[in-house]
Coordinates of C-alpha atoms in Angstrom, one line a residue:
Chain N
X1 CA -5.3 -7.0 -39.9
X2 CA -1.4 -6.6 -39.7
X3 CA -1.5 -3.2 -39.1
X4 CA -3.9 -3.7 -36.3
X5 CA -1.2 -6.2 -34.6
X6 CA 1.5 -3.8 -35.4
X7 CA -0.2 -0.8 -33.5
X8 CA -1.3 -3.0 -30.6
X9 CA 1.4 -5.4 -30.5
X10 CA 3.0 -4.3 -27.0
X11 CA -0.7 -3.9 -25.5
X12 CA -1.6 -7.2 -26.6
X13 CA 1.6 -8.5 -24.9
X14 CA 0.8 -6.6 -21.7
X15 CA -2.6 -7.8 -21.6
X16 CA -1.4 -11.3 -21.7
X17 CA 1.2 -10.4 -18.9
X18 CA -0.9 -8.6 -16.7
X19 CA -3.6 -11.4 -16.6
X20 CA -0.5 -13.6 -15.6
X21 CA 0.2 -11.3 -12.7
X22 CA -3.5 -11.4 -11.9
X23 CA -3.0 -15.0 -11.4
X24 CA 0.0 -14.3 -9.2
X25 CA -2.3 -12.7 -6.9
X26 CA -5.1 -15.1 -7.4
X27 CA -3.2 -18.4 -5.9
X28 CA -2.7 -16.8 -2.4
X29 CA -6.4 -15.6 -2.8
X30 CA -7.5 -19.3 -3.4
X31 CA -6.4 -20.1 0.0
X32 CA -8.0 -16.7 1.5
X33 CA -4.9 -14.8 2.0
X34 CA -5.0 -11.5 0.6
X35 CA -1.1 -10.7 -0.4
X36 CA 0.1 -7.6 -2.1
X37 CA 3.5 -9.1 -2.7
X38 CA 3.4 -9.9 -6.1
X39 CA 5.1 -6.5 -7.6
X40 CA 7.8 -7.2 -5.0
X41 CA 8.7 -10.9 -6.7
X42 CA 8.0 -9.2 -10.1
X43 CA 10.7 -6.5 -9.4
X44 CA 12.9 -9.1 -8.1
X45 CA 12.3 -11.3 -11.5
X46 CA 12.9 -8.3 -13.8
X47 CA 16.1 -7.5 -11.7
X48 CA 17.6 -11.2 -12.3
X49 CA 16.7 -10.6 -16.1
X50 CA 18.1 -7.1 -16.2
X51 CA 21.4 -8.1 -14.4
X52 CA 21.7 -11.6 -16.0
X53 CA 21.3 -10.2 -19.5
X54 CA 23.4 -7.1 -19.4
X55 CA 26.3 -8.2 -17.0
X56 CA 26.5 -12.1 -17.0
X57 CA 25.5 -13.0 -20.3
X58 CA 27.7 -11.3 -23.1
X59 CA 25.5 -11.3 -26.4
X60 CA 27.4 -9.1 -29.1
X61 CA 24.8 -8.9 -31.7
X62 CA 21.6 -10.2 -33.1
X63 CA 18.6 -11.4 -30.9
X64 CA 19.0 -12.6 -27.5
X65 CA 19.0 -16.2 -27.4
X66 CA 15.8 -17.7 -26.0
X67 CA 17.6 -20.3 -23.8
X68 CA 19.0 -17.5 -21.7
X69 CA 15.6 -16.2 -21.1
X70 CA 14.6 -19.6 -19.9
X71 CA 17.5 -19.8 -17.7
X72 CA 16.8 -16.3 -16.4
X73 CA 13.2 -17.5 -15.5
X74 CA 14.4 -20.8 -13.8
X75 CA 16.6 -18.2 -11.7
X76 CA 13.9 -15.9 -11.1
X77 CA 11.3 -18.7 -10.1
X78 CA 14.2 -20.5 -7.7
X79 CA 14.8 -16.7 -6.0
X80 CA 11.3 -15.8 -5.9
X81 CA 10.3 -19.3 -4.2
X82 CA 13.1 -19.2 -1.6
X83 CA 12.3 -15.5 -0.5
X84 CA 8.5 -16.3 -0.6
X85 CA 9.3 -19.0 2.1
X86 CA 11.1 -16.4 4.2
X87 CA 8.4 -14.0 4.0
X88 CA 5.5 -16.2 3.9
X89 CA 6.3 -18.5 6.9
X90 CA 6.7 -16.2 9.8
X91 CA 3.4 -13.9 8.7
X92 CA 1.2 -16.8 7.6
X93 CA 1.2 -18.6 10.9
X94 CA -0.8 -15.5 12.0
X95 CA -4.5 -15.1 10.8
X96 CA -6.1 -12.3 9.1
X97 CA -4.6 -8.9 8.1
X98 CA -1.1 -9.8 9.1
X99 CA -0.2 -11.1 5.7
X100 CA -1.4 -8.1 3.8
X101 CA 0.6 -6.1 5.8
X102 CA 3.7 -8.2 6.1
X103 CA 3.6 -8.1 2.5
X104 CA 3.3 -4.4 2.2
X105 CA 6.5 -4.0 4.3
X106 CA 8.2 -6.2 1.8
X107 CA 7.4 -4.7 -0.9
X108 CA 8.6 -1.4 0.5
X109 CA 11.8 -2.9 1.5
X110 CA 12.4 -4.2 -2.1
X111 CA 11.8 -0.7 -3.2
X112 CA 14.2 1.0 -1.1
X113 CA 16.9 -1.8 -1.6
X114 CA 16.5 -1.3 -5.4
X115 CA 16.8 2.4 -5.2
X116 CA 20.1 2.4 -3.0
X117 CA 21.9 -0.9 -3.9
X118 CA 24.6 -0.6 -6.4
X119 CA 24.0 -3.7 -8.5
X120 CA 20.4 -2.3 -9.2
X121 CA 21.2 0.6 -10.6
X122 CA 20.2 2.7 -7.9
X123 CA 17.2 5.4 -9.1
X124 CA 18.1 5.2 -12.8
X125 CA 17.8 1.6 -13.0
X126 CA 19.5 -1.0 -15.9
X127 CA 19.1 0.2 -19.4
X128 CA 19.6 -1.7 -22.5
X129 CA 18.1 -5.0 -21.6
X130 CA 18.6 -7.2 -24.6
X131 CA 15.6 -8.3 -26.8
X132 CA 15.1 -11.9 -27.8
X133 CA 12.4 -10.7 -30.5
X134 CA 12.5 -8.1 -33.1
X135 CA 8.7 -7.0 -32.5
X136 CA 6.6 -6.8 -29.6
X137 CA 4.2 -8.8 -30.7
X138 CA 7.1 -11.9 -30.7
X139 CA 6.9 -11.6 -26.8
X140 CA 3.5 -13.5 -27.3
X141 CA 5.7 -16.6 -27.9
X142 CA 6.9 -16.4 -24.2
X143 CA 3.6 -14.8 -22.8
X144 CA 0.9 -17.1 -24.2
X145 CA 2.5 -20.5 -23.2
X146 CA 3.0 -19.1 -20.1
X147 CA -0.8 -18.0 -19.6
X148 CA -2.0 -21.2 -20.9
X149 CA 0.2 -23.3 -18.6
X150 CA -0.5 -21.4 -15.8
X151 CA -4.0 -21.3 -16.5
X152 CA -4.3 -25.2 -16.8
X153 CA -2.3 -25.8 -13.7
X154 CA -4.3 -23.8 -11.5
X155 CA -7.4 -25.0 -13.1
X156 CA -6.0 -28.6 -12.3
X157 CA -5.0 -27.7 -9.0
X158 CA -8.6 -26.5 -7.9
X159 CA -9.8 -30.3 -8.6
X160 CA -7.1 -32.0 -6.7
X161 CA -6.7 -32.4 -2.7
X162 CA -4.3 -29.2 -2.3
X163 CA -6.7 -27.0 -4.1
X164 CA -9.6 -28.2 -2.1
X165 CA -7.6 -27.6 0.8
X166 CA -7.1 -24.1 -0.2
X167 CA -10.7 -23.7 -0.8
X168 CA -11.7 -25.1 2.6
X169 CA -9.3 -22.8 4.3
X170 CA -10.8 -19.7 2.4
X171 CA -14.2 -21.0 3.7
X172 CA -13.3 -21.2 7.3
X173 CA -9.7 -21.6 8.5
X174 CA -10.3 -22.7 12.0
X175 CA -12.8 -25.5 10.6
X176 CA -10.2 -26.3 7.9
X177 CA -7.6 -26.7 10.9
X178 CA -9.8 -29.0 12.8
X179 CA -10.5 -31.1 9.8
X180 CA -6.8 -31.9 9.8
X181 CA -5.7 -30.0 7.2
X182 CA -2.1 -28.3 7.8
X183 CA -3.2 -24.6 7.3
X184 CA 0.1 -22.8 7.6
X185 CA 1.7 -25.4 5.0
X186 CA -1.1 -24.8 2.7
X187 CA -1.0 -21.0 2.9
X188 CA 2.6 -20.8 2.6
X189 CA 2.2 -23.1 -0.6
X190 CA -0.2 -20.8 -2.1
X191 CA 1.8 -17.9 -1.5
X192 CA 4.8 -19.3 -2.9
X193 CA 3.5 -20.7 -5.9
X194 CA 1.9 -17.0 -6.8
X195 CA 5.3 -15.5 -6.0
X196 CA 7.3 -18.0 -8.3
X197 CA 4.9 -16.9 -11.0
X198 CA 5.4 -13.3 -10.4
X199 CA 8.9 -13.8 -10.6
X200 CA 8.7 -15.4 -14.0
X201 CA 6.3 -12.7 -15.4
X202 CA 9.0 -10.0 -14.1
X203 CA 11.8 -11.6 -16.4
X204 CA 9.7 -11.5 -19.5
X205 CA 8.3 -7.7 -18.7
X206 CA 12.1 -6.9 -18.1
X207 CA 12.9 -7.8 -21.5
X208 CA 9.7 -6.4 -23.1
X209 CA 10.4 -3.1 -21.7
X210 CA 14.0 -3.0 -22.4
X211 CA 14.8 -1.2 -19.1
X212 CA 14.1 -2.0 -15.5
X213 CA 14.0 0.3 -12.4
X214 CA 12.5 0.8 -8.7
X215 CA 9.0 2.2 -10.2
X216 CA 8.2 -1.4 -11.3
X217 CA 7.3 -3.1 -8.1
X218 CA 5.2 -0.5 -6.2
X219 CA 2.4 -0.7 -3.7
X220 CA 0.2 1.1 -6.3
X221 CA 1.1 -1.7 -9.1
X222 CA 0.0 -4.4 -6.2
X223 CA -3.3 -2.6 -5.9
X224 CA -3.9 -2.8 -9.7
X225 CA -3.4 -6.4 -9.9
X226 CA -5.8 -6.8 -7.2
X227 CA -8.1 -4.6 -9.0
X228 CA -7.7 -7.3 -11.9
X229 CA -8.6 -10.1 -9.8
X230 CA -11.6 -8.4 -8.0
X231 CA -13.2 -7.0 -11.2
X232 CA -12.7 -10.0 -13.1
X233 CA -13.8 -12.4 -10.4
X234 CA -11.8 -14.0 -7.4
X235 CA -13.8 -17.3 -7.3
X236 CA -12.5 -19.0 -10.7
X237 CA -9.4 -19.1 -12.6
X238 CA -11.0 -17.5 -15.4
X239 CA -12.0 -14.2 -13.5
X240 CA -8.5 -13.2 -13.1
X241 CA -7.3 -13.5 -16.8
X242 CA -10.7 -11.6 -17.9
X243 CA -9.9 -8.9 -15.4
X244 CA -6.1 -8.7 -16.3
X245 CA -6.7 -8.6 -20.0
X246 CA -9.8 -6.3 -20.2
X247 CA -8.6 -3.9 -17.4
X248 CA -5.1 -3.5 -19.4
X249 CA -7.0 -2.6 -22.7
X250 CA -9.4 -0.2 -20.8
X251 CA -7.3 2.9 -21.2
X252 CA -6.8 2.4 -24.7
X253 CA -10.7 1.8 -25.1
X254 CA -11.4 5.1 -23.1
X255 CA -8.6 7.2 -24.9
X256 CA -10.3 6.3 -28.3
X257 CA -14.0 7.3 -26.8
X258 CA -12.5 10.8 -26.5
X259 CA -12.9 13.2 -29.3
X260 CA -13.3 16.7 -30.8
X261 CA -17.0 16.8 -29.8
X262 CA -16.5 16.1 -26.1
X263 CA -15.8 19.0 -23.5
X264 CA -12.0 19.2 -22.7
X265 CA -12.3 18.2 -19.1
X266 CA -14.1 15.0 -20.1
X267 CA -11.4 14.2 -22.8
X268 CA -8.8 14.7 -19.9
X269 CA -10.4 12.5 -17.6
X270 CA -10.9 9.7 -20.3
X271 CA -6.9 10.2 -20.9
X272 CA -5.6 10.5 -17.7
X273 CA -8.2 9.4 -15.1
X274 CA -8.3 5.8 -15.5
X275 CA -6.9 5.2 -12.1
X276 CA -10.2 6.9 -10.8
X277 CA -12.2 4.8 -12.9
X278 CA -10.3 1.7 -11.4
X279 CA -10.6 3.0 -7.7
X280 CA -14.5 3.4 -8.5
X281 CA -14.4 0.1 -9.7
X282 CA -12.9 -1.6 -6.7
X283 CA -15.3 0.3 -4.3
X284 CA -18.3 -0.6 -6.4
X285 CA -17.1 -4.4 -7.2
X286 CA -16.6 -4.8 -3.3
X287 CA -19.8 -3.8 -2.4
X288 CA -22.2 -5.3 -5.3
X289 CA -20.5 -7.9 -6.6
X290 CA -17.9 -9.2 -4.2
X291 CA -17.2 -12.2 -6.4
X292 CA -16.3 -10.5 -9.4
X293 CA -17.9 -10.3 -12.8
X294 CA -17.1 -13.8 -13.5
X295 CA -18.6 -16.0 -10.9
X296 CA -18.8 -19.8 -10.7
X297 CA -22.6 -19.5 -11.0
X298 CA -22.1 -17.7 -14.4
X299 CA -19.8 -20.2 -15.4
X300 CA -22.0 -23.3 -14.6
X301 CA -24.8 -21.4 -16.3
X302 CA -23.0 -21.1 -19.5
X303 CA -21.8 -24.6 -19.5
X304 CA -25.5 -25.7 -18.9
X305 CA -26.8 -23.6 -22.0
X306 CA -24.3 -24.9 -24.2
X307 CA -25.1 -28.4 -23.1
X308 CA -28.7 -27.5 -23.9
X309 CA -28.0 -26.2 -27.1
X310 CA -25.9 -29.2 -28.2
X311 CA -29.1 -31.8 -27.6
Chain D
X1 CA 50.4 3.1 36.5
X2 CA 47.8 5.7 34.8
X3 CA 46.7 4.7 31.4
X4 CA 44.4 7.8 31.1
X5 CA 46.7 9.4 28.7
X6 CA 46.1 7.2 25.9
X7 CA 42.5 8.0 25.7
X8 CA 40.8 11.3 25.2
X9 CA 39.7 13.4 28.3
X10 CA 36.5 11.5 29.4
X11 CA 34.1 14.6 29.7
X12 CA 34.9 15.9 26.2
X13 CA 34.2 12.4 24.6
X14 CA 31.0 12.1 26.2
X15 CA 30.0 15.5 25.6
X16 CA 30.2 15.0 21.6
X17 CA 28.5 11.7 21.7
X18 CA 25.9 13.3 24.0
X19 CA 25.0 16.6 21.9
X20 CA 24.4 14.1 18.7
X21 CA 22.6 11.9 21.0
X22 CA 20.2 14.9 22.3
X23 CA 19.9 16.3 18.8
X24 CA 18.7 12.7 17.7
X25 CA 16.3 12.4 20.7
X26 CA 14.6 15.8 19.8
X27 CA 14.1 15.4 16.2
X28 CA 12.8 11.4 16.8
X29 CA 10.2 12.6 19.4
X30 CA 9.3 15.5 16.9
X31 CA 8.4 13.2 14.2
X32 CA 7.4 10.3 16.5
X33 CA 4.9 12.6 17.8
X34 CA 3.4 13.0 14.2
X35 CA 3.4 9.2 13.6
X36 CA 1.6 9.0 16.9
X37 CA -1.1 11.1 15.9
X38 CA -1.3 9.7 12.7
X39 CA -1.5 6.0 13.8
X40 CA -3.9 6.9 16.5
X41 CA -6.3 7.3 13.6
X42 CA -5.8 3.8 12.4
X43 CA -6.1 2.5 15.6
X44 CA -9.3 4.3 16.8
X45 CA -11.0 2.6 13.5
X46 CA -9.3 -0.7 14.2
X47 CA -10.5 -0.8 17.8
X48 CA -14.3 -0.4 17.3
X49 CA -14.3 -2.1 13.5
X50 CA -11.4 -4.4 13.4
X51 CA -10.6 -3.2 10.3
X52 CA -7.5 -0.9 8.8
X53 CA -8.5 1.6 6.9
X54 CA -6.4 2.1 4.1
X55 CA -7.5 5.4 2.8
X56 CA -6.0 6.8 5.8
X57 CA -2.9 8.0 4.1
X58 CA -4.9 9.4 1.4
X59 CA -6.7 11.5 3.9
X60 CA -3.6 12.9 5.5
X61 CA -2.5 14.0 2.1
X62 CA -5.9 15.7 1.5
X63 CA -5.6 17.4 4.8
X64 CA -2.2 19.1 3.8
X65 CA -3.7 20.3 0.6
X66 CA -6.8 21.7 2.2
X67 CA -4.4 23.6 4.3
X68 CA -2.6 24.9 1.6
X69 CA -5.5 26.1 -0.2
X70 CA -7.2 27.5 3.0
X71 CA -3.9 29.9 3.5
X72 CA -5.2 31.3 0.1
X73 CA -2.4 30.2 -2.1
X74 CA -2.4 29.6 -5.9
X75 CA -2.4 25.9 -7.1
X76 CA 0.1 25.3 -10.1
X77 CA -0.8 25.2 -13.7
X78 CA -1.4 21.0 -14.1
X79 CA -4.7 20.1 -13.3
X80 CA -8.1 21.2 -13.7
X81 CA -8.0 23.7 -10.8
X82 CA -4.9 25.4 -12.6
X83 CA -4.0 28.9 -11.2
X84 CA -6.9 29.3 -8.7
X85 CA -6.8 30.1 -5.2
X86 CA -9.5 30.7 -2.6
X87 CA -10.6 34.2 -2.1
X88 CA -9.9 33.9 1.7
X89 CA -6.3 33.8 3.2
X90 CA -6.5 32.5 6.6
X91 CA -3.7 32.5 9.2
X92 CA -1.8 29.3 9.2
X93 CA -3.3 27.8 12.5
X94 CA -6.5 28.5 11.6
X95 CA -6.3 27.0 8.3
X96 CA -4.3 24.0 9.6
X97 CA -7.3 23.3 12.0
X98 CA -9.8 24.0 9.1
X99 CA -7.8 21.5 6.8
X100 CA -8.3 18.8 9.7
X101 CA -11.6 19.5 10.0
X102 CA -12.3 19.0 6.1
X103 CA -10.2 15.8 6.3
X104 CA -12.3 14.3 9.1
X105 CA -15.5 15.1 7.0
X106 CA -13.8 13.2 4.0
X107 CA -12.9 10.6 6.4
X108 CA -16.8 10.5 7.1
X109 CA -17.5 10.3 3.7
X110 CA -15.1 7.4 3.3
X111 CA -16.9 5.2 6.0
X112 CA -20.1 5.9 4.4
X113 CA -18.9 4.9 0.9
X114 CA -16.5 2.1 1.6
X115 CA -17.3 0.7 5.0
X116 CA -21.0 1.1 5.8
X117 CA -22.4 -1.0 2.9
X118 CA -20.0 -3.9 3.6
X119 CA -21.0 -3.8 7.2
X120 CA -24.6 -4.1 6.6
X121 CA -23.9 -6.8 4.3
X122 CA -22.1 -8.6 6.7
X123 CA -19.2 -8.9 4.1
X124 CA -15.7 -10.7 4.7
X125 CA -13.5 -7.9 6.4
X126 CA -10.7 -8.5 3.8
X127 CA -13.2 -6.9 1.1
X128 CA -13.4 -3.6 3.6
X129 CA -9.6 -3.6 3.4
X130 CA -9.8 -3.7 -0.5
X131 CA -12.6 -1.2 -0.8
X132 CA -10.5 1.1 1.4
X133 CA -7.7 0.6 -1.2
X134 CA -10.1 1.7 -3.9
X135 CA -11.1 5.0 -1.9
X136 CA -7.5 5.6 -1.4
X137 CA -6.6 5.1 -5.3
X138 CA -9.6 7.4 -6.1
X139 CA -8.4 10.3 -3.5
X140 CA -4.9 10.4 -4.6
X141 CA -5.8 10.4 -8.6
X142 CA -8.4 12.9 -7.6
X143 CA -5.9 15.2 -6.1
X144 CA -3.4 14.5 -9.4
X145 CA -6.4 15.3 -11.5
X146 CA -7.4 18.7 -9.8
X147 CA -4.0 20.2 -9.1
X148 CA -1.3 18.3 -10.4
X149 CA 1.6 16.0 -9.4
X150 CA 3.8 19.2 -8.5
X151 CA 5.0 19.5 -4.8
X152 CA 3.7 22.7 -2.8
X153 CA 5.2 24.7 0.0
X154 CA 3.3 26.5 2.7
X155 CA 4.6 29.8 3.4
X156 CA 7.8 30.2 4.9
X157 CA 7.8 30.0 8.5
X158 CA 4.1 29.3 8.6
X159 CA 4.1 29.5 12.7
X160 CA 5.5 32.9 12.8
X161 CA 8.5 31.9 14.7
X162 CA 11.1 34.3 15.5
X163 CA 14.1 32.0 15.1
X164 CA 14.6 29.5 12.6
X165 CA 16.6 26.9 15.1
X166 CA 16.9 26.9 18.8
X167 CA 20.3 26.1 20.6
X168 CA 20.0 23.4 23.1
X169 CA 23.7 23.3 23.9
X170 CA 26.0 25.7 25.1
X171 CA 27.8 28.3 22.8
X172 CA 30.7 26.3 22.3
X173 CA 28.8 22.9 21.9
X174 CA 25.8 24.3 19.7
X175 CA 23.1 21.4 19.5
X176 CA 20.4 23.3 17.1
X177 CA 17.1 21.8 16.9
X178 CA 14.9 23.4 14.1
X179 CA 11.9 25.1 15.8
X180 CA 9.3 24.0 13.4
X181 CA 10.2 20.6 15.1
X182 CA 9.4 21.8 18.6
X183 CA 6.1 23.2 17.4
X184 CA 5.2 20.0 15.8
X185 CA 5.9 18.3 18.7
X186 CA 4.1 20.7 20.9
X187 CA 1.0 20.7 18.8
X188 CA 1.2 16.9 18.6
X189 CA 1.6 16.6 22.6
X190 CA -1.4 18.9 23.3
X191 CA -3.5 16.6 20.5
X192 CA -2.6 13.4 22.5
X193 CA -3.3 14.8 25.7
X194 CA -6.8 16.3 24.5
X195 CA -7.7 12.9 23.0
X196 CA -6.5 10.8 26.2
X197 CA -8.7 13.1 28.3
X198 CA -11.6 12.7 25.9
X199 CA -11.2 8.9 26.0
X200 CA -10.8 8.3 29.4
X201 CA -12.8 11.0 30.8
X202 CA -16.0 11.8 29.0
X203 CA -19.1 9.8 28.4
X204 CA -18.5 9.5 24.8
X205 CA -15.1 7.9 25.6
X206 CA -16.5 5.5 27.7
X207 CA -19.0 4.9 25.1
X208 CA -16.3 4.4 22.6
X209 CA -14.3 2.1 24.8
X210 CA -17.3 -0.1 25.4
X211 CA -18.0 -0.4 21.3
X212 CA -14.3 -1.3 21.1
X213 CA -14.8 -4.0 23.5
X214 CA -18.0 -5.4 21.9
X215 CA -20.0 -3.5 19.5
X216 CA -23.3 -5.7 19.6
X217 CA -23.0 -5.5 23.6
X218 CA -22.6 -1.8 23.8
X219 CA -25.6 -1.5 21.2
X220 CA -27.9 -3.7 23.4
X221 CA -26.7 -1.3 26.4
X222 CA -28.2 1.5 24.3
X223 CA -25.2 3.2 23.0
X224 CA -25.8 4.7 19.5
X225 CA -23.1 2.7 17.7
X226 CA -23.7 4.2 14.3
X227 CA -23.2 7.8 15.6
X228 CA -19.8 6.6 17.2
X229 CA -18.5 5.0 14.2
X230 CA -19.2 8.2 12.5
X231 CA -17.5 10.2 15.1
X232 CA -14.6 7.9 15.2
X233 CA -14.1 8.2 11.4
X234 CA -14.1 11.9 11.8
X235 CA -11.6 12.3 14.7
X236 CA -9.3 9.8 12.8
X237 CA -9.6 11.9 9.4
X238 CA -8.9 14.9 11.7
X239 CA -5.9 13.4 13.0
X240 CA -4.6 12.3 9.8
X241 CA -5.2 15.6 7.9
X242 CA -3.6 17.6 11.0
X243 CA -0.5 15.1 11.0
X244 CA -0.4 15.7 7.0
X245 CA -0.2 19.8 7.6
X246 CA 2.4 19.2 10.2
X247 CA 4.8 17.0 8.1
X248 CA 3.9 19.2 5.1
X249 CA 5.1 22.4 7.3
X250 CA 8.3 20.8 8.2
X251 CA 9.1 19.8 4.6
X252 CA 6.9 20.3 1.8
X253 CA 3.8 18.7 0.3
X254 CA 5.4 16.1 -2.6
X255 CA 2.5 15.6 -4.5
X256 CA -0.6 13.3 -4.5
X257 CA 1.5 10.3 -3.5
X258 CA 2.6 12.4 -0.3
X259 CA 0.6 10.3 2.3
X260 CA 1.1 6.7 0.6
X261 CA 4.4 6.0 2.1
X262 CA 3.6 7.5 5.5
X263 CA 0.4 5.9 5.4
X264 CA 2.4 2.6 5.0
X265 CA 4.7 3.4 7.8
X266 CA 1.9 4.0 10.2
X267 CA 0.9 0.4 9.5
X268 CA 4.4 -0.3 11.2
X269 CA 3.5 1.8 14.1
X270 CA 0.3 0.3 14.8
X271 CA 1.7 -3.3 14.5
X272 CA 4.7 -2.5 16.9
X273 CA 2.3 -1.0 19.2
X274 CA -0.2 -3.7 19.4
X275 CA -3.3 -3.5 16.6
X276 CA -6.3 -1.3 18.0
X277 CA -4.2 -0.4 21.3
X278 CA -4.6 3.3 21.7
X279 CA -1.5 3.7 24.2
X280 CA 0.5 1.2 21.8
X281 CA -0.2 3.5 18.8
X282 CA 1.6 6.7 20.7
X283 CA 4.4 4.4 22.1
X284 CA 4.9 2.8 18.4
X285 CA 5.2 6.3 17.0
X286 CA 7.7 7.5 19.3
X287 CA 9.8 4.1 19.1
X288 CA 9.8 4.4 15.2
X289 CA 10.5 8.1 15.1
X290 CA 13.2 7.7 17.4
X291 CA 14.8 4.6 15.3
X292 CA 14.5 6.8 12.4
X293 CA 16.4 9.3 14.0
X294 CA 19.3 7.5 15.0
X295 CA 19.9 5.7 11.6
X296 CA 23.6 6.7 11.2
X297 CA 24.3 9.2 8.4
X298 CA 26.3 6.8 6.4
X299 CA 23.1 4.7 6.1
X300 CA 20.6 7.4 5.8
X301 CA 19.1 5.9 2.2
X302 CA 17.9 3.1 4.4
X303 CA 15.6 5.3 6.8
X304 CA 13.0 4.9 4.8
X305 CA 12.8 1.1 5.4
X306 CA 13.3 1.0 8.8
X307 CA 9.5 1.1 9.8
X308 CA 9.1 -1.8 7.4
X309 CA 11.9 -3.7 9.0
X310 CA 10.4 -3.1 12.6
X311 CA 7.0 -4.3 11.2
X312 CA 8.4 -7.3 10.0
X313 CA 10.2 -8.3 12.9
X314 CA 7.7 -7.7 15.2
X315 CA 5.2 -10.0 12.9
X316 CA 8.1 -12.5 13.5
X317 CA 8.8 -12.1 17.5
X318 CA 5.6 -10.7 19.2
X319 CA 2.6 -10.3 16.6
X320 CA 0.4 -8.9 19.2
X321 CA 2.7 -5.9 19.4
X322 CA 4.3 -4.4 22.4
X323 CA 1.2 -3.5 24.3
X324 CA -1.3 -6.0 22.7
X325 CA -3.1 -8.9 24.1
X326 CA -3.1 -12.1 22.4
X327 CA -6.4 -12.9 21.2
X328 CA -7.9 -16.3 21.5
X329 CA -10.0 -17.0 18.5
X330 CA -13.3 -18.5 19.2
X331 CA -15.7 -20.0 16.6

């Protein structure tokens, strides 16, 4: 068992962190807003962690104190939140596709800036980010509580007034506005919450990876998070979590499927063709199961069967 | 008192600035014309279906690779098709048109796979966006799987030009512009002209305008909308493929992700012109091309961000775009 955790320790941490990133994209989607901005805020959080830990806090030897990581998370949350308001308010006054376009512009601008600015280390990036834990698996102490808190908070959010307003906007924005819901306010709120989550995850990610550069927050990364949400399910909080966990593990599973008995092209495909499989899954899921694999109906069905088994 | 002695002779000062400005304008028009034909592909699809085809950038990349294959050049050693080449070697212009045609056919396939099933199910429009993103991911990675991630260059001097650069200035004050930029500008202008004529002067073009105005009404009036949608996707893919080859000829094909950034910049172009507005896409292409050409040399690393900054500003100031109409959404 300990062998298993040693081999797959970092994979397990990345599974949890990617589930969190999926949630960061799920939040704006709760209010019907397609945002690809998560990688931008994620990159910002990572840079905050990288710069603070290598240039501001000087830790000579030993493990990097967790308290500093928490300060970095707080800073990343603040910065992401403020930036999300700046990006979100102008683009969310509009309906439809405009937010997706604005967020694409945003991540591309972030990418160009991180490639050119001096403080982000240019194309090389920032190296030697200190580690608070000795093993990759140790990061579960940060990632797992974060996932549990985020999941519970979103689960609760869906059951209070604000969450219901999100839902109403997703169902029909004009009707929601006519019912007296301040649509722009709620859309900006959903977008900002997602941005804050992505920024916080960026901090943890930067420490896990030990290095941070402009390749971390790209358009392609945004498409990957979107895949997690869509395949997992975009209508319940469980969906993105399952999608993030499962699709992060998928490449490893595919790789283990390969072997001597298979032809070389198939082995190559199982090793390097994961993105083709992702893309195919996106196309198939939008057509055949637009709500994803975990739908509200499925959850209700499970609950009912469990209830009847208990009796 | 005459203060003229303190400043440089006026004609010389103006001359220096002028040559730089002229050179920027010519370069800007050249790249702008490629933006324009590329963005027209986005806009044609948007005008009839109201959706953005995110696979457009990937089709642009494919067009460049198709042209490369049709000129009979060999692929590299990474990927499934390592070290293979077509038995034929077409002249560059023919290969370019062939590559664009193949790109058009791929675009028709994209419509069949990513858009038609969703349209038939009357699905949310955001889902079409997502599904075209999925197709883009497939195409880009398929290219990488087949021919590897390395960059490819067309044969040098593909258009068989006699001089690498043409001097627009005088002998003392040269204003050199690469002749390939001028060819690109000329090709793009011919395409733009043909397309404008086709849209405004032919029955098919009128039918297209009718469908863009209102798909259901156009169908009730007896227009075969299904066929028109397929045709639009073909034209859109053709334009993307052509743009891909032109950009590839001016620099090189930088790998499977060649078209992604270009495709994202194209979004800036269509938003600037007004979503779904054909003349707007052309205007937007030239404006962004010129804006990029006028980025001063000391800020050249920010050039890539210009289109996105413009996109953001336009959403802030005038979301309907330069030539767009404000749309009142009705329930």
